[in-house]
mmCIF file of C-alpha atoms in Angstrom:
data_model
loop_
_atom_site.group_PDB
_atom_site.id
_atom_site.type_symbol
_atom_site.label_atom_id
_atom_site.label_comp_id
_atom_site.label_asym_id
_atom_site.label_seq_id
_atom_site.Cartn_x
_atom_site.Cartn_y
_atom_site.Cartn_z
ATOM 1 C CA MET E 20 47.937 111.407 75.503
ATOM 2 C CA SER E 21 47.861 108.575 78.110
ATOM 3 C CA VAL E 22 45.038 108.528 80.583
ATOM 4 C CA ASN E 23 45.900 108.232 84.214
ATOM 5 C CA TYR E 24 43.023 106.848 86.359
ATOM 6 C CA ASP E 25 42.802 107.646 90.090
ATOM 7 C CA PHE E 26 41.279 104.788 92.051
ATOM 8 C CA THR E 27 42.869 105.836 95.317
ATOM 9 C CA ASP E 28 41.060 104.193 98.399
ATOM 10 C CA LYS E 29 38.922 102.147 96.047
ATOM 11 C CA VAL E 30 38.717 98.367 96.744
ATOM 12 C CA VAL E 31 38.589 96.225 93.589
ATOM 13 C CA VAL E 32 37.964 92.446 93.354
ATOM 14 C CA ILE E 33 39.149 90.832 90.129
ATOM 15 C CA THR E 34 38.268 87.175 89.578
ATOM 16 C CA GLY E 35 40.283 84.982 87.438
ATOM 17 C CA SER E 36 43.251 87.385 87.915
ATOM 18 C CA SER E 37 46.186 84.954 88.302
ATOM 19 C CA SER E 38 47.015 85.453 84.588
ATOM 20 C CA GLY E 39 45.889 86.876 81.238
ATOM 21 C CA ILE E 40 43.222 89.595 81.030
ATOM 22 C CA GLY E 41 42.443 89.472 84.781
ATOM 23 C CA ALA E 42 46.203 90.050 85.577
ATOM 24 C CA GLY E 43 46.262 92.940 83.323
ATOM 25 C CA ILE E 44 43.208 94.424 84.929
ATOM 26 C CA ALA E 45 44.608 93.981 88.390
ATOM 27 C CA GLN E 46 47.914 95.515 87.443
ATOM 28 C CA LEU E 47 46.253 98.748 86.018
ATOM 29 C CA PHE E 48 44.027 99.205 89.073
ATOM 30 C CA ALA E 49 47.113 98.713 91.324
ATOM 31 C CA LYS E 50 49.104 101.270 89.240
ATOM 32 C CA SER E 51 46.047 103.717 89.620
ATOM 33 C CA GLY E 52 46.136 103.503 93.484
ATOM 34 C CA ALA E 53 43.513 100.950 94.209
ATOM 35 C CA ASN E 54 43.510 98.200 96.896
ATOM 36 C CA VAL E 55 43.223 95.114 94.554
ATOM 37 C CA VAL E 56 42.104 91.615 95.427
ATOM 38 C CA ILE E 57 43.659 88.918 93.330
ATOM 39 C CA ALA E 58 41.458 85.811 93.102
ATOM 40 C CA GLY E 59 42.045 82.653 91.269
ATOM 41 C CA LEU E 60 42.558 78.939 91.457
ATOM 42 C CA ASP E 61 46.322 78.918 90.648
ATOM 43 C CA GLY E 62 47.988 79.705 93.917
ATOM 44 C CA GLN E 63 51.479 80.421 92.343
ATOM 45 C CA GLY E 64 49.852 82.633 89.686
ATOM 46 C CA VAL E 65 47.864 84.533 92.381
ATOM 47 C CA ALA E 66 51.070 85.103 94.364
ATOM 48 C CA LYS E 67 52.986 86.301 91.334
ATOM 49 C CA VAL E 68 50.302 88.773 90.210
ATOM 50 C CA GLY E 69 49.858 89.887 93.791
ATOM 51 C CA LYS E 70 53.548 90.864 94.010
ATOM 52 C CA GLN E 71 53.389 92.636 90.608
ATOM 53 C CA CYS E 72 50.450 94.712 91.843
ATOM 54 C CA THR E 73 52.206 95.557 95.052
ATOM 55 C CA ASP E 74 55.228 96.709 93.123
ATOM 56 C CA LEU E 75 53.126 98.821 90.734
ATOM 57 C CA SER E 76 51.098 100.453 93.561
ATOM 58 C CA PRO E 77 52.284 104.150 94.043
ATOM 59 C CA LYS E 78 51.976 103.560 97.826
ATOM 60 C CA GLN E 79 53.217 99.973 97.662
ATOM 61 C CA LEU E 80 49.783 98.661 98.908
ATOM 62 C CA THR E 81 49.842 94.962 99.534
ATOM 63 C CA ALA E 82 47.408 93.177 97.198
ATOM 64 C CA LEU E 83 45.057 90.788 98.946
ATOM 65 C CA GLU E 84 45.505 87.219 97.591
ATOM 66 C CA VAL E 85 42.662 84.792 97.650
ATOM 67 C CA VAL E 86 43.134 81.278 96.265
ATOM 68 C CA GLY E 87 39.887 79.496 95.673
ATOM 69 C CA ASP E 88 37.484 77.708 93.204
ATOM 70 C CA LEU E 89 34.734 80.157 92.218
ATOM 71 C CA THR E 90 32.442 77.320 91.211
ATOM 72 C CA ASN E 91 32.225 76.661 94.888
ATOM 73 C CA ASP E 92 29.774 78.909 96.722
ATOM 74 C CA LYS E 93 31.875 78.744 99.988
ATOM 75 C CA ASP E 94 35.002 79.950 98.205
ATOM 76 C CA CYS E 95 32.879 82.835 96.744
ATOM 77 C CA ASP E 96 31.613 83.652 100.230
ATOM 78 C CA ARG E 97 35.131 83.627 101.546
ATOM 79 C CA LEU E 98 36.368 85.947 98.752
ATOM 80 C CA ILE E 99 33.885 88.641 99.576
ATOM 81 C CA GLU E 100 34.029 88.216 103.267
ATOM 82 C CA THR E 101 37.839 88.371 103.379
ATOM 83 C CA THR E 102 37.774 91.462 101.126
ATOM 84 C CA VAL E 103 35.363 93.361 103.478
ATOM 85 C CA GLN E 104 37.142 92.125 106.620
ATOM 86 C CA THR E 105 40.437 93.311 105.296
ATOM 87 C CA PHE E 106 39.455 96.677 103.667
ATOM 88 C CA GLY E 107 36.159 97.478 105.226
ATOM 89 C CA LYS E 108 34.277 97.812 102.026
ATOM 90 C CA LEU E 109 33.923 96.860 98.337
ATOM 91 C CA ASP E 110 33.854 99.399 95.495
ATOM 92 C CA ILE E 111 34.339 97.467 92.244
ATOM 93 C CA LEU E 112 33.712 93.789 91.248
ATOM 94 C CA VAL E 113 35.235 92.567 88.062
ATOM 95 C CA ASN E 114 33.869 89.219 87.092
ATOM 96 C CA ASN E 115 36.548 88.092 84.802
ATOM 97 C CA VAL E 116 36.993 84.341 85.518
ATOM 98 C CA GLY E 117 36.211 82.208 82.462
ATOM 99 C CA ILE E 118 36.978 78.957 80.791
ATOM 100 C CA GLY E 119 36.227 77.241 77.452
ATOM 101 C CA HIS E 120 36.061 73.541 76.406
ATOM 102 C CA ARG E 121 35.800 72.178 72.914
ATOM 103 C CA ALA E 122 32.605 70.255 73.219
ATOM 104 C CA GLU E 123 30.696 68.325 70.523
ATOM 105 C CA VAL E 124 27.024 67.871 71.325
ATOM 106 C CA THR E 125 27.095 64.198 70.276
ATOM 107 C CA LYS E 126 29.997 63.245 72.540
ATOM 108 C CA GLU E 127 29.367 61.484 75.802
ATOM 109 C CA ASP E 128 31.158 64.229 77.818
ATOM 110 C CA TYR E 129 29.258 67.088 76.247
ATOM 111 C CA TYR E 130 26.830 67.758 79.119
ATOM 112 C CA GLN E 131 29.486 67.639 81.809
ATOM 113 C CA LYS E 132 31.653 70.156 79.883
ATOM 114 C CA PHE E 133 28.474 72.295 79.456
ATOM 115 C CA LEU E 134 27.894 72.297 83.255
ATOM 116 C CA ASN E 135 31.573 73.012 83.959
ATOM 117 C CA VAL E 136 31.629 76.091 81.659
ATOM 118 C CA MET E 137 28.294 77.425 82.908
ATOM 119 C CA GLN E 138 29.338 76.920 86.541
ATOM 120 C CA THR E 139 32.449 78.948 85.933
ATOM 121 C CA ASN E 140 31.468 81.605 83.339
ATOM 122 C CA LEU E 141 27.934 82.261 84.496
ATOM 123 C CA ASN E 142 27.042 80.826 87.843
ATOM 124 C CA SER E 143 29.965 82.244 89.657
ATOM 125 C CA VAL E 144 29.136 85.693 88.303
ATOM 126 C CA VAL E 145 25.544 85.404 89.400
ATOM 127 C CA TYR E 146 26.495 84.162 92.816
ATOM 128 C CA LEU E 147 29.171 86.871 93.388
ATOM 129 C CA THR E 148 26.893 89.623 92.203
ATOM 130 C CA HIS E 149 24.219 88.333 94.676
ATOM 131 C CA LYS E 150 26.724 88.380 97.551
ATOM 132 C CA SER E 151 28.236 91.794 96.659
ATOM 133 C CA VAL E 152 25.147 93.991 96.261
ATOM 134 C CA GLU E 153 24.842 94.913 99.984
ATOM 135 C CA HIS E 154 28.518 96.089 100.025
ATOM 136 C CA LEU E 155 28.455 97.793 96.570
ATOM 137 C CA ALA E 156 25.289 99.664 97.541
ATOM 138 C CA LYS E 157 27.179 101.380 100.443
ATOM 139 C CA THR E 158 29.892 102.668 98.105
ATOM 140 C CA ASN E 159 27.904 103.562 94.904
ATOM 141 C CA GLY E 160 30.024 100.845 93.482
ATOM 142 C CA ASN E 161 29.853 99.076 90.111
ATOM 143 C CA ILE E 162 30.349 95.777 88.434
ATOM 144 C CA ILE E 163 32.111 95.027 85.225
ATOM 145 C CA ASN E 164 31.579 91.554 83.615
ATOM 146 C CA ILE E 165 34.062 90.330 81.143
ATOM 147 C CA SER E 166 32.125 88.654 78.401
ATOM 148 C CA SER E 167 33.198 88.029 74.778
ATOM 149 C CA ILE E 168 32.396 88.535 71.186
ATOM 150 C CA ALA E 169 31.384 84.909 71.467
ATOM 151 C CA SER E 170 28.077 86.171 72.808
ATOM 152 C CA LYS E 171 27.276 87.642 69.322
ATOM 153 C CA ILE E 172 28.279 84.821 67.045
ATOM 154 C CA SER E 173 28.085 81.048 66.709
ATOM 155 C CA CYS E 174 30.819 78.539 66.508
ATOM 156 C CA THR E 175 30.878 74.730 66.121
ATOM 157 C CA GLU E 176 32.140 72.656 69.022
ATOM 158 C CA LEU E 177 32.204 75.645 71.463
ATOM 159 C CA SER E 178 28.417 76.022 72.181
ATOM 160 C CA PRO E 179 28.791 75.969 75.925
ATOM 161 C CA TYR E 180 31.188 78.891 75.913
ATOM 162 C CA HIS E 181 29.047 80.918 73.440
ATOM 163 C CA MET E 182 25.923 80.249 75.424
ATOM 164 C CA SER E 183 27.578 81.205 78.715
ATOM 165 C CA LYS E 184 28.656 84.602 77.303
ATOM 166 C CA ALA E 185 25.248 85.292 75.679
ATOM 167 C CA ALA E 186 23.646 84.691 79.017
ATOM 168 C CA LEU E 187 26.219 86.841 80.781
ATOM 169 C CA ASP E 188 25.318 89.823 78.544
ATOM 170 C CA MET E 189 21.662 89.492 79.240
ATOM 171 C CA PHE E 190 22.503 89.186 83.094
ATOM 172 C CA THR E 191 24.472 92.372 82.778
ATOM 173 C CA LYS E 192 21.545 94.234 81.307
ATOM 174 C CA CYS E 193 19.003 92.843 83.783
ATOM 175 C CA MET E 194 21.256 93.733 86.589
ATOM 176 C CA ALA E 195 21.760 97.246 85.395
ATOM 177 C CA ALA E 196 17.984 97.782 85.324
ATOM 178 C CA GLU E 197 17.451 96.180 88.664
ATOM 179 C CA LEU E 198 20.467 97.474 90.661
ATOM 180 C CA GLY E 199 20.533 101.035 89.463
ATOM 181 C CA PRO E 200 17.298 102.430 90.769
ATOM 182 C CA LYS E 201 17.306 100.403 94.013
ATOM 183 C CA HIS E 202 20.994 100.341 94.924
ATOM 184 C CA HIS E 203 22.823 102.993 92.697
ATOM 185 C CA ILE E 204 25.034 100.283 91.305
ATOM 186 C CA ARG E 205 26.125 100.406 87.677
ATOM 187 C CA VAL E 206 26.662 97.204 85.771
ATOM 188 C CA ASN E 207 28.467 96.910 82.389
ATOM 189 C CA SER E 208 30.214 94.297 80.285
ATOM 190 C CA VAL E 209 33.359 94.359 78.196
ATOM 191 C CA ASN E 210 33.377 91.966 75.186
ATOM 192 C CA PRO E 211 36.853 91.280 73.978
ATOM 193 C CA GLY E 212 37.896 89.903 70.622
ATOM 194 C CA LEU E 213 40.951 87.692 70.382
ATOM 195 C CA VAL E 214 43.460 88.620 73.044
ATOM 196 C CA VAL E 215 46.863 87.112 73.751
ATOM 197 C CA THR E 216 46.457 84.914 76.856
ATOM 198 C CA ASN E 217 46.772 81.175 77.743
ATOM 199 C CA PHE E 218 43.057 80.683 76.872
ATOM 200 C CA MET E 219 43.585 78.588 73.716
ATOM 201 C CA THR E 220 46.505 76.558 75.127
ATOM 202 C CA THR E 221 44.193 75.448 78.072
ATOM 203 C CA MET E 222 41.860 74.102 75.486
ATOM 204 C CA GLY E 223 44.637 71.969 74.073
ATOM 205 C CA LEU E 224 45.978 74.012 71.206
ATOM 206 C CA PRO E 225 49.793 73.881 70.719
ATOM 207 C CA GLU E 226 51.540 77.188 71.519
ATOM 208 C CA THR E 227 52.989 77.276 67.989
ATOM 209 C CA ILE E 228 49.376 77.033 66.524
ATOM 210 C CA CYS E 229 48.257 79.711 68.919
ATOM 211 C CA ASP E 230 51.028 82.105 67.860
ATOM 212 C CA LYS E 231 50.095 81.616 64.245
ATOM 213 C CA ILE E 232 46.418 82.170 64.899
ATOM 214 C CA TYR E 233 47.297 85.497 66.610
ATOM 215 C CA GLU E 234 49.455 86.442 63.662
ATOM 216 C CA THR E 235 46.911 85.424 60.961
ATOM 217 C CA VAL E 236 43.777 86.779 62.709
ATOM 218 C CA GLY E 237 45.513 89.977 63.785
ATOM 219 C CA SER E 238 46.398 90.705 60.218
ATOM 220 C CA LYS E 239 42.607 90.570 59.383
ATOM 221 C CA TYR E 240 41.638 92.899 62.238
ATOM 222 C CA PRO E 241 41.059 96.580 60.992
ATOM 223 C CA ILE E 242 43.534 97.815 63.527
ATOM 224 C CA GLY E 243 46.096 95.238 62.327
ATOM 225 C CA ARG E 244 46.727 93.178 65.523
ATOM 226 C CA VAL E 245 44.970 91.110 68.151
ATOM 227 C CA GLY E 246 44.418 92.465 71.574
ATOM 228 C CA GLN E 247 46.690 92.491 74.722
ATOM 229 C CA PRO E 248 45.376 92.280 78.284
ATOM 230 C CA ARG E 249 46.144 96.017 78.770
ATOM 231 C CA ASP E 250 43.636 96.852 75.992
ATOM 232 C CA ILE E 251 40.860 95.207 77.941
ATOM 233 C CA ALA E 252 42.136 96.623 81.293
ATOM 234 C CA ASN E 253 41.902 100.123 79.950
ATOM 235 C CA THR E 254 38.356 99.581 78.830
ATOM 236 C CA VAL E 255 37.549 98.164 82.356
ATOM 237 C CA ALA E 256 39.174 101.130 84.048
ATOM 238 C CA TYR E 257 37.087 103.562 81.938
ATOM 239 C CA LEU E 258 33.821 101.773 82.823
ATOM 240 C CA ALA E 259 34.783 101.537 86.543
ATOM 241 C CA SER E 260 35.316 105.236 86.860
ATOM 242 C CA ASN E 261 32.261 106.995 88.135
ATOM 243 C CA THR E 262 33.807 110.259 86.953
ATOM 244 C CA GLU E 263 34.452 109.058 83.305
ATOM 245 C CA ALA E 264 31.581 106.520 82.737
ATOM 246 C CA GLY E 265 29.019 107.590 85.362
ATOM 247 C CA PHE E 266 26.413 107.710 82.737
ATOM 248 C CA MET E 267 26.972 104.285 81.445
ATOM 249 C CA THR E 268 25.071 101.198 82.783
ATOM 250 C CA GLY E 269 23.821 98.137 81.032
ATOM 251 C CA SER E 270 26.300 98.709 78.270
ATOM 252 C CA ILE E 271 27.780 95.808 76.270
ATOM 253 C CA VAL E 272 31.177 97.362 75.269
ATOM 254 C CA LEU E 273 33.045 95.804 72.412
ATOM 255 C CA ALA E 274 36.859 95.844 72.720
ATOM 256 C CA ASP E 275 37.494 93.667 69.718
ATOM 257 C CA GLY E 276 39.860 95.406 67.340
ATOM 258 C CA GLY E 277 37.092 95.433 64.756
ATOM 259 C CA HIS E 278 36.568 91.625 64.838
ATOM 260 C CA LEU E 279 32.870 91.676 64.350
ATOM 261 C CA SER E 280 32.815 94.580 61.872
ATOM 262 C CA ALA E 281 35.371 92.669 59.635
ATOM 263 C CA ASN E 282 33.547 89.387 60.043
ATOM 264 C CA VAL E 283 36.770 87.601 61.050
ATOM 265 C CA SER E 284 36.542 83.844 61.755
ATOM 266 C CA VAL E 285 38.949 82.614 64.443
ATOM 267 C CA GLU E 286 37.272 79.197 63.964
ATOM 268 C CA LYS E 287 38.182 79.020 60.220
ATOM 269 C CA GLU E 288 41.689 80.352 60.692
ATOM 270 C CA GLY E 289 42.455 77.978 63.518
ATOM 271 C CA GLN E 290 41.068 74.911 61.669
ATOM 272 C CA ASP E 291 43.053 75.837 58.566
ATOM 273 C CA LEU E 292 46.196 76.140 60.589
ATOM 274 C CA LEU E 293 45.607 72.780 62.436
ATOM 275 C CA ASN E 294 45.013 71.034 59.014
ATOM 276 C CA LYS E 295 48.161 72.575 57.637
ATOM 277 C CA PHE E 296 50.372 71.432 60.483
ATOM 278 C CA GLN E 297 48.841 68.042 61.179
#
């Protein structure tokens, strides 16, 4: 039985929604009747997803498209201000934007890569949360942060990414404890396993290698496949629903296909494939 969510009249901001998981989340909210705000750095991607959301909307609601760099406080301010000016409120904030860099601690560019990852994956979330509280408090709204199983495991040459996600999980729990009693805002996190997006190609892996990684790693997952954006979107929609998940806050929700339970190593599989094809 499929679940049909009703987010009619809700206003949802999804950062990093010009592609991948963010786009999948935006599309599901649009299909469920929400006013969605597509936010990202890629203008063409933002416009594409915005049109898809409008087409999926039962009432053909026009998605609000905001192009900006969320490592820039002024662009974050503009995102929240434009949302509230356009729709009069904010109900749900989905902090999805995230990047990863391969970074060896002995390399000269390590610290700059570290700063870049933290500014995107953590600082933007902290700042947007800070700016959104006054609006979410008026709507009994909630926040969903998109973290990763990387918060639970270590990996060589990806320490900035893993650290950013571990910090994000703690921020989620701290904000749940702080914002619940004072502002009636729920805060939860979704931690995906390997999902088919452009994440690995942006880190420089060839598409053919990425496809092989998805195939190889997916075969080791207990459910027999890696994730799709819709898998994460469904988890987000559940957490966003005050009807379905009203008793959940401070939760770190794994949506990983059994990745952690099966002790699957993407790092090992990826390196083995690179060695094979080099």
